[in-house]
PDB file of C-alpha atoms in Angstrom:
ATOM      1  CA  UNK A   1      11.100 178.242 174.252  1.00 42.00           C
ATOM      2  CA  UNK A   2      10.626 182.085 173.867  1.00 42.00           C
ATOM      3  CA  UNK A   3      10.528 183.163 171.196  1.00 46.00           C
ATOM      4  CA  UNK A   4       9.697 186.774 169.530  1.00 50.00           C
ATOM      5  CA  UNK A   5       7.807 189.676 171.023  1.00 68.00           C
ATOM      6  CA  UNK A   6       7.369 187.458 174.551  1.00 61.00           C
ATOM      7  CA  UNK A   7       9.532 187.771 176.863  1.00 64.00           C
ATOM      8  CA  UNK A   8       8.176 185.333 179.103  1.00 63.00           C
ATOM      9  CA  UNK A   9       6.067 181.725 179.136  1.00 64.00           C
ATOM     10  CA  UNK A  10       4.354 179.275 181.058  1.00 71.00           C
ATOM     11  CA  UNK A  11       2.234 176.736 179.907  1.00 76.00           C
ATOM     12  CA  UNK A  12      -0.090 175.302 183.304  1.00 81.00           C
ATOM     13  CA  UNK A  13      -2.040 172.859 180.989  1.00 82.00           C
ATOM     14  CA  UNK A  14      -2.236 170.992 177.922  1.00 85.00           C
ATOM     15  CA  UNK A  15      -3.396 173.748 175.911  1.00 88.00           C
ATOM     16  CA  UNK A  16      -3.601 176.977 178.462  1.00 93.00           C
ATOM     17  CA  UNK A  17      -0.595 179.200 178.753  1.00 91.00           C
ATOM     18  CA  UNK A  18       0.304 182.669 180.127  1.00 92.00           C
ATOM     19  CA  UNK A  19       2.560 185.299 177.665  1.00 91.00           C
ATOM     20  CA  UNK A  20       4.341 188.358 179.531  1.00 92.00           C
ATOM     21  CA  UNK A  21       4.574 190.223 176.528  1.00 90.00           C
ATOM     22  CA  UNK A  22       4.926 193.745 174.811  1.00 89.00           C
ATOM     23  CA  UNK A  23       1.639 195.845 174.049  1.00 87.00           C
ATOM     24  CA  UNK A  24       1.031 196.100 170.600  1.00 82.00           C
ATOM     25  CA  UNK A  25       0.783 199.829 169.655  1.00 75.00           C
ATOM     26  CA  UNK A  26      -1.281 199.206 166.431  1.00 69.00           C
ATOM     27  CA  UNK A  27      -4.359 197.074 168.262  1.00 71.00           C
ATOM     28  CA  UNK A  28      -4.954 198.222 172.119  1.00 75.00           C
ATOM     29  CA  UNK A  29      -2.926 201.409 172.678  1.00 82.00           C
ATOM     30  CA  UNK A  30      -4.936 204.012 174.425  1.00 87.00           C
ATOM     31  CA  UNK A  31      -8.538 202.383 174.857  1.00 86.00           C
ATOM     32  CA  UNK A  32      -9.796 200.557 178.274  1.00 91.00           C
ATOM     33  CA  UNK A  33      -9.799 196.912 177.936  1.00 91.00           C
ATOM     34  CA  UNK A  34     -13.510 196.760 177.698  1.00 91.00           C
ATOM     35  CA  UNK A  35     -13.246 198.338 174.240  1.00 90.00           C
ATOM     36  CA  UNK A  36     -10.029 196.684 172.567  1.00 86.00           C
ATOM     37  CA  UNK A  37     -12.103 193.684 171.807  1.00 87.00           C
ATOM     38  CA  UNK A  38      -8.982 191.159 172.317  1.00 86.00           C
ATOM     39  CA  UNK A  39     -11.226 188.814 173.774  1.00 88.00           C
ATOM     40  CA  UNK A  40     -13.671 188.646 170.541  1.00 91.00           C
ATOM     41  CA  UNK A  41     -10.634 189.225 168.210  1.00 90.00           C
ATOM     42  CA  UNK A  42      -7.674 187.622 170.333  1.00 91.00           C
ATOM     43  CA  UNK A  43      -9.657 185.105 172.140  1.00 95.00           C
ATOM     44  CA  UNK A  44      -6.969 186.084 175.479  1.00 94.00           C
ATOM     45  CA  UNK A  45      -7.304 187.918 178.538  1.00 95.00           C
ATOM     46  CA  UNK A  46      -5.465 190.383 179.568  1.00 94.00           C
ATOM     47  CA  UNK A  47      -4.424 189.466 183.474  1.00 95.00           C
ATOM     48  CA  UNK A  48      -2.216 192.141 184.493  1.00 96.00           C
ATOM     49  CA  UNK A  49      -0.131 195.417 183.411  1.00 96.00           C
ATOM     50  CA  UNK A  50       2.917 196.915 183.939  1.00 95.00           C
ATOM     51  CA  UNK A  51       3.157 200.587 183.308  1.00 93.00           C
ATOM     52  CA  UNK A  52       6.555 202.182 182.394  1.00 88.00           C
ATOM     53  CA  UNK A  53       8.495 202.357 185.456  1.00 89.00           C
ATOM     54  CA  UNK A  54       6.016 200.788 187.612  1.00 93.00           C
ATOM     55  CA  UNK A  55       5.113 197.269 188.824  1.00 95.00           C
ATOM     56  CA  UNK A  56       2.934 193.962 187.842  1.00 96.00           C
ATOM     57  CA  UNK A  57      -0.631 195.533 189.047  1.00 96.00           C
ATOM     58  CA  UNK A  58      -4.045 192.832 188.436  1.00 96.00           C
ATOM     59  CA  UNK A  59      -5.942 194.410 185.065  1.00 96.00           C
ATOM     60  CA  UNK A  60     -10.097 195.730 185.484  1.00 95.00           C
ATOM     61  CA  UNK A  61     -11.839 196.644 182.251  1.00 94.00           C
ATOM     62  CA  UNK A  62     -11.272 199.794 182.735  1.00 95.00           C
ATOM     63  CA  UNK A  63      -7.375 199.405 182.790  1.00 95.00           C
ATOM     64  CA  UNK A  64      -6.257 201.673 180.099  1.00 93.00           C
ATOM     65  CA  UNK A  65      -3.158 200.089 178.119  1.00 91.00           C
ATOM     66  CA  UNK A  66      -0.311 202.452 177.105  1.00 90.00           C
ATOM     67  CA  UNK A  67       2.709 202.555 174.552  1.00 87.00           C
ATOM     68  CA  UNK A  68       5.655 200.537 176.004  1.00 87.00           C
ATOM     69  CA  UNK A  69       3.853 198.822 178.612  1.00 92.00           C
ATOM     70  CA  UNK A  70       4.161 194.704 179.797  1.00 92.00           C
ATOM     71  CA  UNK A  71       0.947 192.698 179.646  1.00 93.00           C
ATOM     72  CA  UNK A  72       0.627 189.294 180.959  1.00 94.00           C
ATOM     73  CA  UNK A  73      -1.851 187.592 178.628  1.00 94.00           C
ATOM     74  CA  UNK A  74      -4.007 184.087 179.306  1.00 95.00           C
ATOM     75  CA  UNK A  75      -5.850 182.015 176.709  1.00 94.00           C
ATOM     76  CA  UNK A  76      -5.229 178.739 174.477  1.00 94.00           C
ATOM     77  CA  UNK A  77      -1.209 178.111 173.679  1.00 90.00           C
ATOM     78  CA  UNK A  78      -2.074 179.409 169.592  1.00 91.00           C
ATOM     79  CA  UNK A  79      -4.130 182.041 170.338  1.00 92.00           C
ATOM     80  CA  UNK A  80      -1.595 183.440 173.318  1.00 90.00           C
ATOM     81  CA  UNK A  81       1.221 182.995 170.656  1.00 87.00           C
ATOM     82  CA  UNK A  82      -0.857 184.484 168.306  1.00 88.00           C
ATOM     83  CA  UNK A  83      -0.957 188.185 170.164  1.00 88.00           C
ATOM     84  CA  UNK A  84       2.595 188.129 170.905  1.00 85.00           C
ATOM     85  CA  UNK A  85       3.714 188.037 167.411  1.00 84.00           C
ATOM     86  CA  UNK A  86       1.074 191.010 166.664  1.00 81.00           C
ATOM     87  CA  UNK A  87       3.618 193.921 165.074  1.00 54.00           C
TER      88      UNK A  87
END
């Protein structure tokens, strides 16, 4: 069930799911991915972006996130969960 800020889910394994979601402005807006820290904070990985007006493109740590833009985000079922909610 979706539910919230995703707007898509899969779960591929007891406890590992993917989360097309919503970038939240308040924790990654505007910084590479190598310096958001959502993988020390989060515990997920960003897997790919989609800018405003553009298409699904594979993420690099150097993939800058922007206001508005759809992230597909990996990681435990909670945690994934978890960073959708984030307001």
């Amino acid at each position: 069930m979706v539910t919230g800020r995703m707007l898509d889910y899969s779960e591929f394994d007891e406890d590992y799911a993917m989360v097309r979601t919503t970038a939240p402005r308040a924790v990654i807006i505007g910084m590479p991915l190598t310096e958001s820290g959502l993988r020390e904070h989060f515990n997920v990985t960003v897997v790919a972006i989609k800018h405003c007006g553009g298409e699904f493109t594979c993420t690099t740590p150097e993939t800058v996130i922007s206001d508005g833009d759809q992230l597909i985000v990996s990681g435990s079922i909670a945690c994934v969960e978890s960073f959708a909610d984030l307001v």
